[in-house]
XYZ file of N, CA and C in Angstrom:
825
model
N -10.258 -8.577 9.822
C -11.324 -8.033 8.836
C -11.845 -8.854 8.541
N -12.862 -9.522 7.607
C -13.552 -9.543 6.237
C -13.682 -9.077 4.754
N -12.831 -9.154 4.193
C -12.106 -8.189 2.905
C -13.907 -7.870 2.138
N -14.270 -6.101 2.135
C -16.153 -6.313 1.817
C -16.447 -6.264 1.109
N -17.593 -6.355 0.638
C -18.178 -6.740 0.165
C -18.185 -5.792 -1.075
N -17.699 -5.777 -2.578
C -17.620 -4.382 -4.028
C -19.000 -4.650 -3.635
N -18.789 -2.831 -4.481
C -19.867 -2.467 -5.031
C -19.908 -3.514 -6.328
N -21.644 -2.384 -6.927
C -22.146 -3.055 -8.049
C -21.397 -2.706 -9.078
N -20.777 -1.016 -8.831
C -19.821 -0.697 -9.934
C -19.297 -1.292 -9.769
N -18.366 -1.618 -9.696
C -16.781 -2.857 -9.246
C -17.147 -4.420 -9.865
N -18.314 -5.260 -9.618
C -18.591 -6.044 -10.205
C -18.618 -5.992 -11.743
N -19.675 -4.602 -12.129
C -19.977 -5.097 -13.409
C -18.473 -4.446 -14.345
N -17.866 -3.405 -13.354
C -16.888 -3.158 -14.191
C -15.480 -4.360 -14.637
N -15.561 -5.451 -13.925
C -14.208 -6.907 -13.827
C -15.436 -7.883 -13.952
N -16.654 -7.697 -14.341
C -16.893 -9.243 -14.712
C -18.203 -9.097 -15.839
N -18.097 -7.588 -15.764
C -19.157 -8.158 -17.059
C -17.743 -7.695 -18.621
N -18.487 -8.402 -20.389
C -18.526 -8.092 -21.431
C -18.391 -6.022 -21.476
N -18.947 -5.648 -20.823
C -18.956 -3.815 -21.221
C -18.579 -3.293 -20.371
N -18.447 -3.443 -19.346
C -17.628 -3.255 -17.658
C -15.546 -3.408 -18.028
N -15.858 -4.589 -18.937
C -13.513 -4.571 -19.036
C -13.686 -3.834 -20.233
N -14.622 -3.679 -20.943
C -14.167 -2.478 -22.006
C -14.079 -0.817 -21.599
N -14.620 -0.598 -20.771
C -14.652 0.719 -19.880
C -13.844 0.728 -19.108
N -13.472 -0.218 -17.958
C -11.917 -0.547 -17.243
C -10.560 -0.595 -17.929
N -10.853 -1.116 -19.753
C -9.297 -0.123 -20.453
C -9.125 0.535 -20.601
N -10.499 2.089 -20.322
C -9.652 3.453 -20.764
C -10.240 3.735 -19.410
N -10.249 3.368 -18.473
C -10.552 3.749 -16.600
C -9.088 3.843 -16.003
N -8.429 2.606 -16.732
C -7.152 2.019 -16.117
C -6.022 3.194 -16.554
N -6.380 3.369 -17.481
C -4.796 3.971 -18.285
C -4.162 4.289 -17.500
N -2.394 4.914 -16.866
C -2.559 6.177 -17.086
C -2.784 7.300 -16.766
N -3.104 7.507 -18.402
C -3.466 8.936 -18.401
C -4.557 8.972 -18.567
N -5.942 9.323 -17.732
C -6.995 9.683 -17.060
C -6.868 9.692 -16.198
N -5.890 8.112 -14.993
C -5.259 8.572 -13.891
C -5.075 10.121 -13.774
N -3.658 10.178 -14.720
C -3.611 12.080 -14.873
C -4.330 13.152 -14.484
N -5.287 13.093 -15.522
C -6.677 13.695 -16.505
C -6.820 14.428 -14.453
N -7.629 12.591 -13.813
C -8.568 13.570 -12.365
C -6.618 13.935 -11.746
N -5.759 13.338 -11.801
C -4.871 13.894 -10.162
C -4.822 15.348 -10.778
N -4.924 15.627 -12.160
C -4.180 16.681 -11.655
C -5.970 17.395 -11.951
N -7.307 17.562 -12.113
C -8.175 17.791 -11.496
C -7.676 17.993 -10.090
N -7.675 17.415 -8.657
C -7.680 17.476 -7.355
C -7.075 18.103 -7.364
N -5.458 18.261 -8.293
C -5.106 20.051 -7.305
C -5.158 20.688 -7.858
N -6.549 20.765 -7.744
C -6.776 22.760 -8.957
C -8.666 23.082 -7.897
N -7.927 24.363 -7.572
C -9.726 25.038 -6.640
C -10.620 24.842 -7.107
N -10.852 23.523 -7.794
C -12.459 23.427 -8.176
C -12.623 21.781 -7.210
N -11.695 21.777 -6.613
C -11.724 20.390 -6.088
C -12.020 20.669 -5.175
N -11.792 21.742 -4.731
C -12.368 21.618 -2.861
C -13.702 21.470 -2.398
N -14.420 21.390 -3.245
C -16.345 21.307 -2.713
C -16.380 19.461 -2.489
N -14.929 19.051 -3.269
C -16.124 17.588 -3.027
C -15.198 17.395 -1.554
N -14.110 17.504 -0.799
C -13.480 17.688 0.585
C -14.652 17.017 1.772
N -15.419 18.121 2.384
C -16.648 17.683 2.496
C -17.489 16.916 2.665
N -17.308 16.607 1.466
C -18.841 15.246 1.524
C -17.830 13.998 1.761
N -16.668 14.126 1.084
C -16.121 12.513 0.825
C -15.798 12.828 2.317
N -15.637 13.544 3.280
C -14.996 13.133 5.164
C -16.637 12.523 5.496
N -17.652 12.611 5.414
C -19.124 12.606 5.671
C -19.069 10.484 5.241
N -18.456 10.574 4.136
C -19.234 9.521 3.667
C -18.467 8.149 3.796
N -16.861 8.930 3.938
C -16.150 8.532 4.293
C -15.270 8.431 6.124
N -16.400 8.652 6.875
C -16.495 8.985 8.023
C -14.951 9.048 8.620
N -14.632 9.750 8.172
C -13.189 9.978 9.411
C -12.993 11.345 9.853
N -12.202 10.504 10.717
C -12.421 11.885 12.535
C -11.840 12.395 11.943
N -11.642 14.055 11.514
C -10.775 14.526 11.261
C -9.960 15.236 13.397
N -11.037 14.937 13.701
C -9.789 15.688 14.768
C -8.437 14.635 15.183
N -8.035 13.102 14.329
C -7.038 12.766 14.170
C -5.828 13.898 13.839
N -6.101 14.874 13.015
C -5.741 15.174 11.855
C -5.050 16.873 12.738
N -3.909 17.316 11.606
C -3.427 18.953 11.373
C -4.711 19.568 11.449
N -4.288 21.013 12.039
C -5.663 21.943 11.660
C -5.571 23.055 10.137
N -5.945 22.479 9.224
C -4.854 23.588 8.524
C -6.508 23.581 7.266
N -6.136 24.797 6.140
C -6.954 24.591 5.297
C -6.639 24.210 4.486
N -7.518 23.797 3.152
C -6.886 23.187 1.835
C -7.409 23.241 0.651
N -6.325 23.520 -0.008
C -6.396 24.680 -1.089
C -6.843 23.636 -2.771
N -7.100 21.843 -2.007
C -7.862 20.864 -3.327
C -7.566 20.322 -1.938
N -8.547 19.260 -3.165
C -8.637 18.067 -2.282
C -7.260 17.358 -2.073
N -6.131 17.206 -3.054
C -5.671 16.506 -3.023
C -4.370 17.046 -2.026
N -4.621 18.081 -1.676
C -3.306 18.664 -0.026
C -4.624 18.051 1.148
N -6.090 17.687 1.234
C -6.749 17.261 2.177
C -6.112 15.543 1.711
N -5.976 14.927 0.684
C -5.911 14.036 1.480
C -4.698 13.001 1.928
N -3.905 14.457 0.859
C -2.575 13.738 1.816
C -1.850 14.678 4.140
N -2.839 15.102 3.742
C -3.298 15.718 5.433
C -2.125 15.291 5.807
N -1.609 15.911 6.770
C -0.444 15.062 8.337
C -1.593 14.492 9.227
N -1.765 13.700 9.632
C -2.012 13.072 10.957
C -0.928 13.628 12.430
N -1.941 13.578 13.076
C -0.651 14.811 14.604
C -0.165 13.129 15.113
N 0.928 13.186 15.598
C 2.233 12.406 16.352
C 1.441 11.769 17.177
N 0.526 12.029 18.257
C 0.445 11.213 19.171
C -0.780 10.536 18.464
N -1.355 10.457 17.484
C -2.460 9.496 16.746
C -1.659 8.023 16.696
N -0.903 8.682 15.636
C 0.193 7.193 15.577
C 1.964 7.760 15.752
N 2.065 6.879 17.464
C 2.540 6.712 18.307
C 3.677 5.697 16.877
N 4.688 5.599 17.384
C 5.917 4.765 17.165
C 6.038 3.763 17.659
N 5.412 2.445 17.707
C 7.178 1.317 19.298
C 8.222 1.364 19.501
N 8.657 1.900 20.270
C 10.010 2.326 20.242
C 10.385 1.051 20.067
N 10.670 -0.010 20.639
C 11.457 -1.490 21.358
C 12.260 -1.425 19.329
N 13.093 -1.558 19.440
C 14.291 -1.724 17.984
C 14.118 -3.284 17.020
N 13.689 -4.050 18.008
C 13.676 -4.796 17.936
C 11.828 -6.070 17.088
N 11.660 -5.135 17.401
C 10.017 -5.173 16.994
C 9.408 -3.894 15.667
N 9.159 -4.610 14.882
C 8.496 -4.920 13.763
C 7.272 -3.416 13.645
N 7.383 -2.712 13.006
C 6.005 -1.645 12.961
C 5.455 -1.748 11.418
N 4.803 -1.907 11.744
C 3.548 -0.956 10.535
C 3.964 -0.152 9.586
N 4.367 -0.378 9.056
C 4.919 1.142 7.479
C 3.872 2.308 7.740
N 2.407 1.814 8.080
C 1.390 2.655 7.226
C 0.113 1.832 8.020
N -1.453 2.514 7.401
C -2.434 2.536 8.260
C -2.101 1.397 6.977
N -4.137 0.684 6.668
C -4.347 -0.577 5.613
C -5.222 -1.745 6.506
N -4.713 -2.408 6.031
C -5.402 -3.884 6.401
C -4.692 -4.569 5.173
N -4.090 -4.468 6.484
C -3.103 -6.001 6.657
C -2.815 -8.058 5.999
N -2.661 -8.860 5.625
C -2.308 -9.387 4.151
C -1.118 -11.265 4.306
N -1.249 -11.833 4.510
C 1.065 -12.522 5.111
C 0.903 -13.804 4.230
N 1.824 -13.747 3.340
C 2.249 -15.196 2.729
C 3.402 -16.001 2.852
N 3.391 -16.718 2.812
C 5.009 -17.814 2.691
C 5.697 -17.471 0.944
N 6.768 -16.913 1.179
C 7.132 -17.440 -0.281
C 7.771 -18.394 -0.877
N 6.583 -19.199 -1.853
C 7.097 -20.614 -1.711
C 7.563 -20.928 -4.046
N 8.959 -21.373 -3.272
C 9.019 -21.671 -4.528
C 9.255 -20.535 -5.880
N 9.553 -18.752 -5.356
C 9.355 -17.920 -5.946
C 7.801 -17.731 -6.087
N 7.263 -17.536 -6.149
C 5.766 -17.527 -5.386
C 4.674 -17.584 -4.385
N 4.003 -15.734 -4.937
C 3.558 -15.214 -3.662
C 2.076 -15.634 -3.742
N 1.155 -14.807 -3.177
C 0.070 -14.309 -3.351
C -1.413 -15.210 -3.872
N -1.624 -16.084 -3.226
C -2.508 -16.691 -4.083
C -3.372 -16.522 -4.029
N -4.725 -16.111 -5.158
C -5.664 -16.371 -5.614
C -6.113 -15.904 -6.357
N -7.866 -16.846 -5.870
C -8.137 -17.945 -7.370
C -7.697 -18.586 -7.733
N -6.785 -19.647 -7.009
C -6.240 -20.624 -7.915
C -4.487 -19.583 -8.561
N -4.673 -19.046 -8.578
C -3.504 -17.860 -9.775
C -2.812 -17.223 -8.235
N -0.528 -17.306 -8.670
C 0.470 -16.794 -8.145
C 0.885 -16.187 -8.602
N 1.578 -14.988 -7.814
C 2.436 -14.122 -8.827
C 3.731 -14.649 -8.371
N 4.582 -14.659 -8.858
C 5.706 -14.324 -9.417
C 6.701 -13.166 -8.478
N 7.170 -13.240 -6.983
C 8.191 -12.461 -6.752
C 9.063 -12.328 -7.931
N 9.817 -13.007 -9.047
C 10.391 -12.132 -10.206
C 9.660 -11.115 -11.535
N 8.338 -11.600 -11.720
C 7.161 -11.055 -12.433
C 7.030 -9.094 -11.679
N 6.332 -9.366 -10.260
C 6.595 -8.607 -9.145
C 7.602 -7.347 -9.300
N 8.684 -7.599 -9.610
C 10.342 -7.076 -9.013
C 10.685 -6.877 -10.506
N 10.548 -7.758 -11.662
C 10.896 -7.849 -12.851
C 12.125 -6.991 -12.420
N 13.261 -8.357 -11.984
C 14.780 -8.603 -12.002
C 15.035 -10.191 -10.960
N 15.096 -11.107 -11.381
C 15.205 -12.517 -11.014
C 15.222 -12.240 -10.418
N 17.117 -12.199 -10.968
C 18.337 -12.625 -9.110
C 17.977 -11.435 -8.130
N 16.997 -10.275 -8.064
C 16.785 -9.983 -6.192
C 15.783 -11.648 -5.997
N 15.221 -10.469 -6.603
C 13.660 -12.585 -6.401
C 13.943 -13.077 -5.694
N 14.853 -13.437 -6.101
C 15.926 -14.641 -5.807
C 16.790 -14.915 -3.782
N 16.811 -13.897 -3.643
C 17.639 -13.479 -2.027
C 16.350 -13.633 -1.345
N 14.871 -14.274 -2.236
C 13.705 -13.314 -1.156
C 12.703 -14.954 -0.945
N 13.500 -16.066 -1.541
C 13.288 -17.588 -1.749
C 12.279 -17.404 0.006
N 11.557 -18.806 0.272
C 11.482 -18.979 1.719
C 10.995 -18.563 2.763
N 10.870 -16.650 2.376
C 10.530 -15.955 2.697
C 9.126 -15.308 2.966
N 8.606 -14.083 3.740
C 7.438 -13.607 3.733
C 6.967 -12.634 3.176
N 5.909 -12.374 1.909
C 5.474 -11.409 1.454
C 4.409 -9.812 2.508
N 4.335 -9.715 2.759
C 3.975 -8.169 3.202
C 2.997 -7.788 2.485
N 1.403 -7.107 2.746
C 0.433 -7.278 2.321
C -0.579 -5.904 2.224
N 0.220 -5.094 1.996
C -0.917 -3.195 3.187
C -1.698 -3.264 2.162
N -3.105 -2.901 2.185
C -3.945 -2.388 1.304
C -5.102 -1.132 1.485
N -4.252 0.184 0.622
C -5.325 0.731 1.685
C -6.202 1.588 1.364
N -7.262 2.114 1.013
C -8.252 2.176 1.293
C -8.180 3.918 1.381
N -9.417 4.141 0.631
C -9.198 5.741 1.052
C -9.941 6.774 2.041
N -10.463 6.071 3.290
C -9.858 6.427 4.271
C -9.253 6.003 5.043
N -7.646 5.861 5.008
C -7.015 5.919 4.924
C -6.098 6.960 5.510
N -4.770 6.705 6.540
C -4.053 7.538 6.128
C -3.050 7.839 5.315
N -2.712 8.280 4.087
C -1.929 8.124 2.651
C -0.361 8.336 3.056
N -0.379 8.361 3.862
C 1.369 9.220 4.224
C 1.721 7.876 4.940
N 3.722 7.308 4.997
C 3.588 5.998 4.694
C 4.965 6.070 5.728
N 6.015 5.216 6.284
C 6.954 5.648 7.028
C 8.625 4.694 6.966
N 9.660 4.623 7.802
C 9.814 3.174 7.645
C 10.239 3.164 7.794
N 10.068 0.976 8.641
C 10.258 0.695 9.596
C 11.228 0.433 10.259
N 12.139 0.385 10.216
C 13.114 0.490 10.956
C 14.183 1.644 9.938
N 15.744 1.467 11.252
C 16.867 2.734 11.051
C 17.375 1.711 9.900
N 17.703 2.552 9.545
C 19.122 1.615 8.093
C 19.234 3.350 6.974
N 19.740 2.436 5.793
C 20.260 2.860 4.641
C 18.734 2.309 2.967
N 19.539 2.956 1.864
C 18.064 2.707 1.168
C 18.872 3.207 -0.624
N 18.482 1.503 -0.707
C 19.175 2.091 -2.687
C 17.800 3.079 -3.405
N 18.174 3.838 -4.069
C 17.659 4.206 -5.258
C 16.330 3.127 -5.437
N 15.183 4.570 -6.316
C 14.104 3.845 -6.085
C 13.522 3.502 -7.537
N 12.849 2.416 -7.740
C 12.860 2.186 -9.536
C 11.392 1.637 -10.105
N 11.034 2.294 -10.512
C 10.170 2.851 -10.878
C 9.582 1.530 -12.550
N 8.647 1.641 -12.449
C 7.992 0.495 -12.640
C 6.823 0.660 -13.822
N 6.672 1.248 -15.111
C 5.314 1.650 -15.317
C 4.196 0.186 -15.825
N 2.905 1.102 -16.470
C 1.908 -0.008 -15.521
C 0.840 0.169 -16.232
N -0.645 -0.276 -16.514
C -1.551 0.417 -16.029
C -2.627 0.729 -13.954
N -3.546 0.870 -13.906
C -3.773 1.885 -12.812
C -5.431 0.501 -12.526
N -4.917 -0.699 -12.206
C -5.958 -1.324 -11.304
C -6.722 -1.011 -10.313
N -7.437 -1.108 -9.419
C -8.235 -1.048 -8.064
C -6.984 -2.156 -7.331
N -6.797 -1.194 -6.694
C -6.328 -2.809 -5.241
C -7.647 -3.809 -4.310
N -8.881 -3.013 -4.469
C -9.731 -3.974 -4.118
C -9.927 -5.409 -4.458
N -10.000 -5.945 -3.657
C -10.495 -7.451 -3.967
C -11.097 -8.381 -4.990
N -11.844 -7.234 -5.576
C -12.522 -7.507 -6.342
C -12.011 -7.984 -7.393
N -11.035 -6.993 -7.661
C -10.002 -7.212 -8.958
C -8.742 -8.443 -8.885
N -8.855 -8.367 -7.866
C -7.308 -9.717 -7.408
C -8.734 -11.242 -7.625
N -10.147 -11.160 -7.731
C -10.037 -12.315 -8.425
C -9.421 -12.350 -9.388
N -9.192 -11.961 -10.794
C -9.606 -11.695 -12.315
C -8.310 -11.253 -12.866
N -8.124 -10.247 -12.037
C -6.481 -9.950 -12.797
C -6.017 -9.691 -12.019
N -4.098 -10.456 -12.549
C -2.617 -9.844 -12.076
C -2.242 -8.722 -11.482
N -3.207 -8.329 -10.512
C -3.137 -6.378 -10.711
C -1.323 -5.788 -10.215
N -1.522 -7.069 -8.330
C 0.502 -6.096 -8.713
C 1.012 -6.476 -9.574
N 0.863 -7.085 -10.673
C 2.593 -7.508 -11.842
C 1.626 -6.358 -12.738
N 0.695 -6.003 -13.047
C 0.280 -4.599 -13.915
C 0.797 -3.888 -13.841
N 0.100 -3.335 -12.165
C -0.601 -2.173 -12.106
C 1.554 -1.354 -11.868
N 1.360 0.185 -12.577
C 2.149 0.244 -12.495
C 2.842 1.205 -10.593
N 4.796 0.663 -10.489
C 4.912 0.471 -9.158
C 6.322 1.334 -8.842
N 6.055 0.934 -7.094
C 8.699 1.819 -7.264
C 8.306 1.438 -6.197
N 9.775 0.273 -6.543
C 10.294 -0.217 -5.175
C 11.697 -0.082 -4.679
N 11.966 -0.110 -3.674
C 13.837 0.621 -3.397
C 14.159 -0.914 -2.178
N 15.273 -0.852 -2.723
C 16.129 -2.259 -1.794
C 16.741 -1.646 -0.433
N 15.342 -1.336 1.704
C 16.219 -0.878 2.490
C 17.348 -1.941 3.148
N 18.321 -1.210 3.184
C 19.348 -2.485 4.229
C 19.152 -1.229 5.623
N 17.779 -3.083 6.655
C 17.562 -2.168 7.397
C 18.834 -2.576 8.523
N 18.404 -2.635 9.920
C 19.458 -2.523 11.576
C 19.221 -4.022 11.591
N 18.044 -3.937 11.939
C 16.909 -5.298 12.437
C 16.176 -6.010 11.214
N 16.611 -6.146 10.136
C 15.732 -6.998 9.426
C 16.150 -7.390 8.031
N 17.900 -6.981 8.227
C 18.178 -7.161 7.191
C 17.282 -6.662 6.207
N 18.027 -7.256 4.942
C 17.383 -6.522 3.083
C 16.049 -6.740 3.567
N 15.405 -5.493 2.684
C 13.904 -5.514 2.701
C 13.842 -4.832 1.917
N 12.549 -4.922 0.585
C 11.901 -4.351 -0.707
C 11.304 -4.281 -0.248
N 10.915 -3.259 -0.186
C 9.332 -2.289 -0.595
C 9.146 -1.535 -1.697
N 7.697 -1.654 -2.341
C 7.547 -1.772 -3.381
C 5.583 -0.927 -3.082
N 5.704 0.216 -3.880
C 4.316 1.281 -3.284
C 3.979 0.883 -4.772
N 2.308 -0.015 -4.713
C 1.365 -0.054 -5.765
C 0.619 0.784 -6.039
N 0.157 1.813 -7.101
C -0.523 3.126 -7.513
C -1.339 2.324 -7.494
N -2.505 1.847 -7.593
C -4.328 1.895 -8.378
C -4.884 3.568 -8.596
N -6.172 2.898 -9.486
C -7.041 3.755 -9.904
C -6.972 4.795 -9.268
N -7.028 5.866 -10.620
C -7.469 7.175 -9.794
C -5.956 6.911 -8.995
N -4.742 6.646 -8.702
C -3.503 7.270 -7.721
C -2.781 7.874 -8.394
N -2.702 9.529 -8.569
C -2.277 10.290 -9.741
C -0.407 9.471 -9.926
N -0.367 10.094 -8.275
C 1.471 9.490 -8.206
C 1.650 9.445 -6.910
N 3.008 8.262 -7.405
C 3.475 7.290 -5.408
C 3.984 8.716 -5.443
N 4.488 9.061 -4.169
C 5.100 10.308 -3.967
C 5.909 9.514 -2.709
N 7.565 9.591 -3.396
C 8.366 9.255 -1.986
C 9.595 9.524 -2.524
N 9.906 10.378 -1.014
C 10.535 11.285 -1.021
C 12.122 11.439 -1.032
N 13.086 10.482 -0.531
C 14.208 9.941 -0.834
C 14.523 8.847 -1.898
N 15.707 9.204 -2.808
C 16.569 7.929 -3.645
C 17.081 7.389 -2.160
N 18.715 7.909 -2.941
C 19.464 7.086 -1.723
C 19.774 7.952 -0.506
N 19.697 7.179 0.666
C 19.599 7.083 2.082
C 19.708 6.831 3.435
N 20.510 8.385 4.376
C 20.072 6.532 5.439
C 18.733 7.920 6.473
N 18.254 6.637 7.056
C 16.847 6.725 7.635
C 17.292 5.497 9.112
N 15.746 7.418 9.246
C 15.391 6.040 11.053
C 13.504 5.922 10.750
N 14.114 5.165 11.698
C 12.287 4.205 12.484
C 11.661 5.309 12.435
N 10.251 5.211 12.009
C 9.458 6.138 12.402
C 9.207 7.082 10.853
N 10.642 7.584 10.445
C 10.710 8.725 9.425
C 9.207 8.950 8.277
N 8.864 9.837 7.943
C 7.878 9.244 6.986
C 9.210 9.420 6.075
N 8.714 8.153 4.665
C 8.687 7.495 3.810
C 8.198 8.913 2.019
N 6.940 8.996 2.599
C 6.100 8.718 1.245
C 4.944 8.639 1.772
N 4.344 8.731 0.222
C 2.498 9.212 0.257
C 2.210 8.267 -0.851
N 0.739 8.923 -0.666
C -0.075 8.396 -1.979
C -0.658 9.356 -2.092
N -0.801 10.424 -3.825
C -1.716 10.680 -3.806
C -3.603 9.845 -3.985
N -4.365 10.553 -4.427
C -5.691 10.474 -4.347
C -6.317 8.831 -4.724
N -6.373 8.085 -3.564
C -6.744 6.583 -4.339
C -6.622 5.649 -3.793
N -7.169 3.997 -3.278
C -6.756 3.087 -3.012
C -5.464 3.232 -3.095
N -5.082 1.885 -2.192
C -2.822 2.213 -2.821
C -2.658 0.882 -1.675
N -1.426 0.333 -2.756
C -1.196 -1.175 -1.473
C 0.485 -0.392 -1.234
N 1.256 -1.345 0.367
C 2.147 -1.221 0.094
C 2.926 -3.332 0.423
N 3.765 -3.284 -0.895
C 3.881 -4.915 -0.399
C 5.694 -5.211 0.278
N 6.012 -5.368 1.415
C 7.562 -5.912 2.310
C 7.803 -6.853 1.768
N 9.088 -7.154 1.635
C 9.665 -8.749 0.878
C 10.197 -8.205 2.593
N 10.939 -9.852 3.039
C 11.762 -10.397 4.118
C 12.240 -12.131 3.669
N 13.681 -11.764 3.891
C 14.401 -12.983 3.671
C 13.753 -13.920 5.252
N 14.963 -15.084 4.290
C 13.972 -16.229 5.795
C 14.518 -15.704 6.675
N 14.427 -16.273 8.286
C 14.087 -16.049 9.287
C 14.138 -14.700 9.340
N 14.465 -14.094 8.399
C 14.889 -11.887 9.479
C 13.195 -11.415 10.167
N 12.511 -12.040 9.674
C 11.495 -11.142 11.052
C 9.843 -13.039 11.814
N 9.447 -12.991 12.516
C 8.688 -12.758 13.143
C 7.287 -12.373 12.956
N 6.109 -13.771 12.627
C 5.523 -12.455 12.672
C 4.002 -13.775 13.024
N 2.801 -13.269 14.519
C 2.246 -14.338 14.502
C 1.673 -14.597 13.264
N 1.725 -16.883 14.347
C 0.745 -17.766 13.558
C -0.298 -17.296 12.652
N -1.156 -16.044 13.549
C -2.580 -16.122 13.108
C -3.072 -15.239 11.840
N -1.930 -14.410 12.313
C -1.883 -13.457 10.824
C -2.008 -14.320 9.003
N -0.994 -15.878 9.488
C -1.057 -16.521 8.398
C -2.645 -17.633 8.270
N -3.060 -17.178 9.440
C -4.599 -18.420 9.407
C -5.539 -17.811 8.609
N -5.314 -16.267 9.589
C -6.354 -15.500 8.679
C -6.678 -15.099 7.526
N -5.016 -14.612 7.004
C -5.098 -14.760 5.907
C -4.936 -15.344 4.616
N -5.324 -17.225 5.696
C -5.586 -17.815 4.515
C -7.383 -18.038 4.663
N -7.800 -17.331 4.822
C -9.644 -17.600 5.662
C -9.865 -17.062 4.917
N -9.155 -15.606 3.849
C -9.337 -14.839 3.963
C -9.827 -13.725 4.707
N -9.612 -13.517 5.480
C -10.012 -12.031 6.103
C -8.887 -10.500 5.926
N -8.452 -9.585 6.566
C -7.478 -9.080 7.039
C -6.916 -8.867 8.286
N -6.143 -7.495 8.200
C -5.819 -7.473 9.719
C -6.009 -5.756 9.645
N -6.581 -5.417 10.181
C -6.776 -3.869 9.990
C -5.146 -2.907 11.652
N -4.560 -2.664 10.542
C -3.355 -1.655 11.009
C -3.269 -0.608 11.027
N -2.288 -0.129 11.765
C -2.117 1.298 11.377
C -0.242 1.824 11.544
N -0.022 2.604 11.197
C 0.999 3.317 10.530
C 2.140 3.081 12.896
N 3.040 1.827 12.727
C 3.675 2.495 13.901
C 4.142 1.912 15.429
N 2.370 0.875 15.221
C 1.930 -0.189 15.476
C 2.897 -0.654 14.957
N 3.367 -2.458 16.717
C 3.790 -3.564 16.119
C 3.503 -4.452 15.255
N 3.662 -4.903 14.513
C 3.162 -6.035 13.719
C 3.646 -7.069 13.897
N 5.491 -7.412 14.353
C 5.826 -8.222 14.415
C 6.985 -8.321 15.414
N 8.348 -9.286 14.889
C 9.495 -8.774 15.662
C 10.803 -9.251 14.871
N 11.552 -9.321 15.691
C 13.497 -9.669 15.369
C 13.112 -11.247 15.038
């Protein structure tokens, strides 16, 4: 899938002086918290039907229930048979629905966007940890509002504590990446997953505009492949995975598509690579 055309509104916010002034107010975490509080009230129920229609969401895939507010709807559970988990242990599964981009980590840098690069150490705020992923692979899963917003563990293993890095909350849509180092400015949370088949994987959940909360279920914990790890409340969001050198094999076409500006549509639990 080619990165979608951006709305006139987002282009105004990110590419005009007045828009950038307004943006400074919008991306403050306080504003996202206020929006999140409203979306957790019964007053927000009226948004749900219009949201479903506008975003062409197939509700047949989800467990039938009554939603007391918009956030309960947004974090709705999907039927298990709609997101089967590939069983072969040496197959790498997608931890979420989304649009996937993949990058080689070269000289500690990754994610080239419009001539700019992101440093793994600035992403993690941890130089020693970043060094372990030299010459590894970075996978970026961009979730839009119509995607399933729960995510799972990619393998069997144990995890360390979650590390929260405060920040602002830009949109994660491509237009913002053109001019803003989103992934190192946005609020995010990461942990080290000691996996059985893919070594030590860093998983980073990145908040986005109007995402009131990244909700991970566990701190130090022993997990199973396909077990739910957490969820994002309202908004588009991103999951980033860091793999050490030679820890995982991915199809060459993934890198080629990313280089050409294409994203790969994936669903939680499907095979995207292998040991």
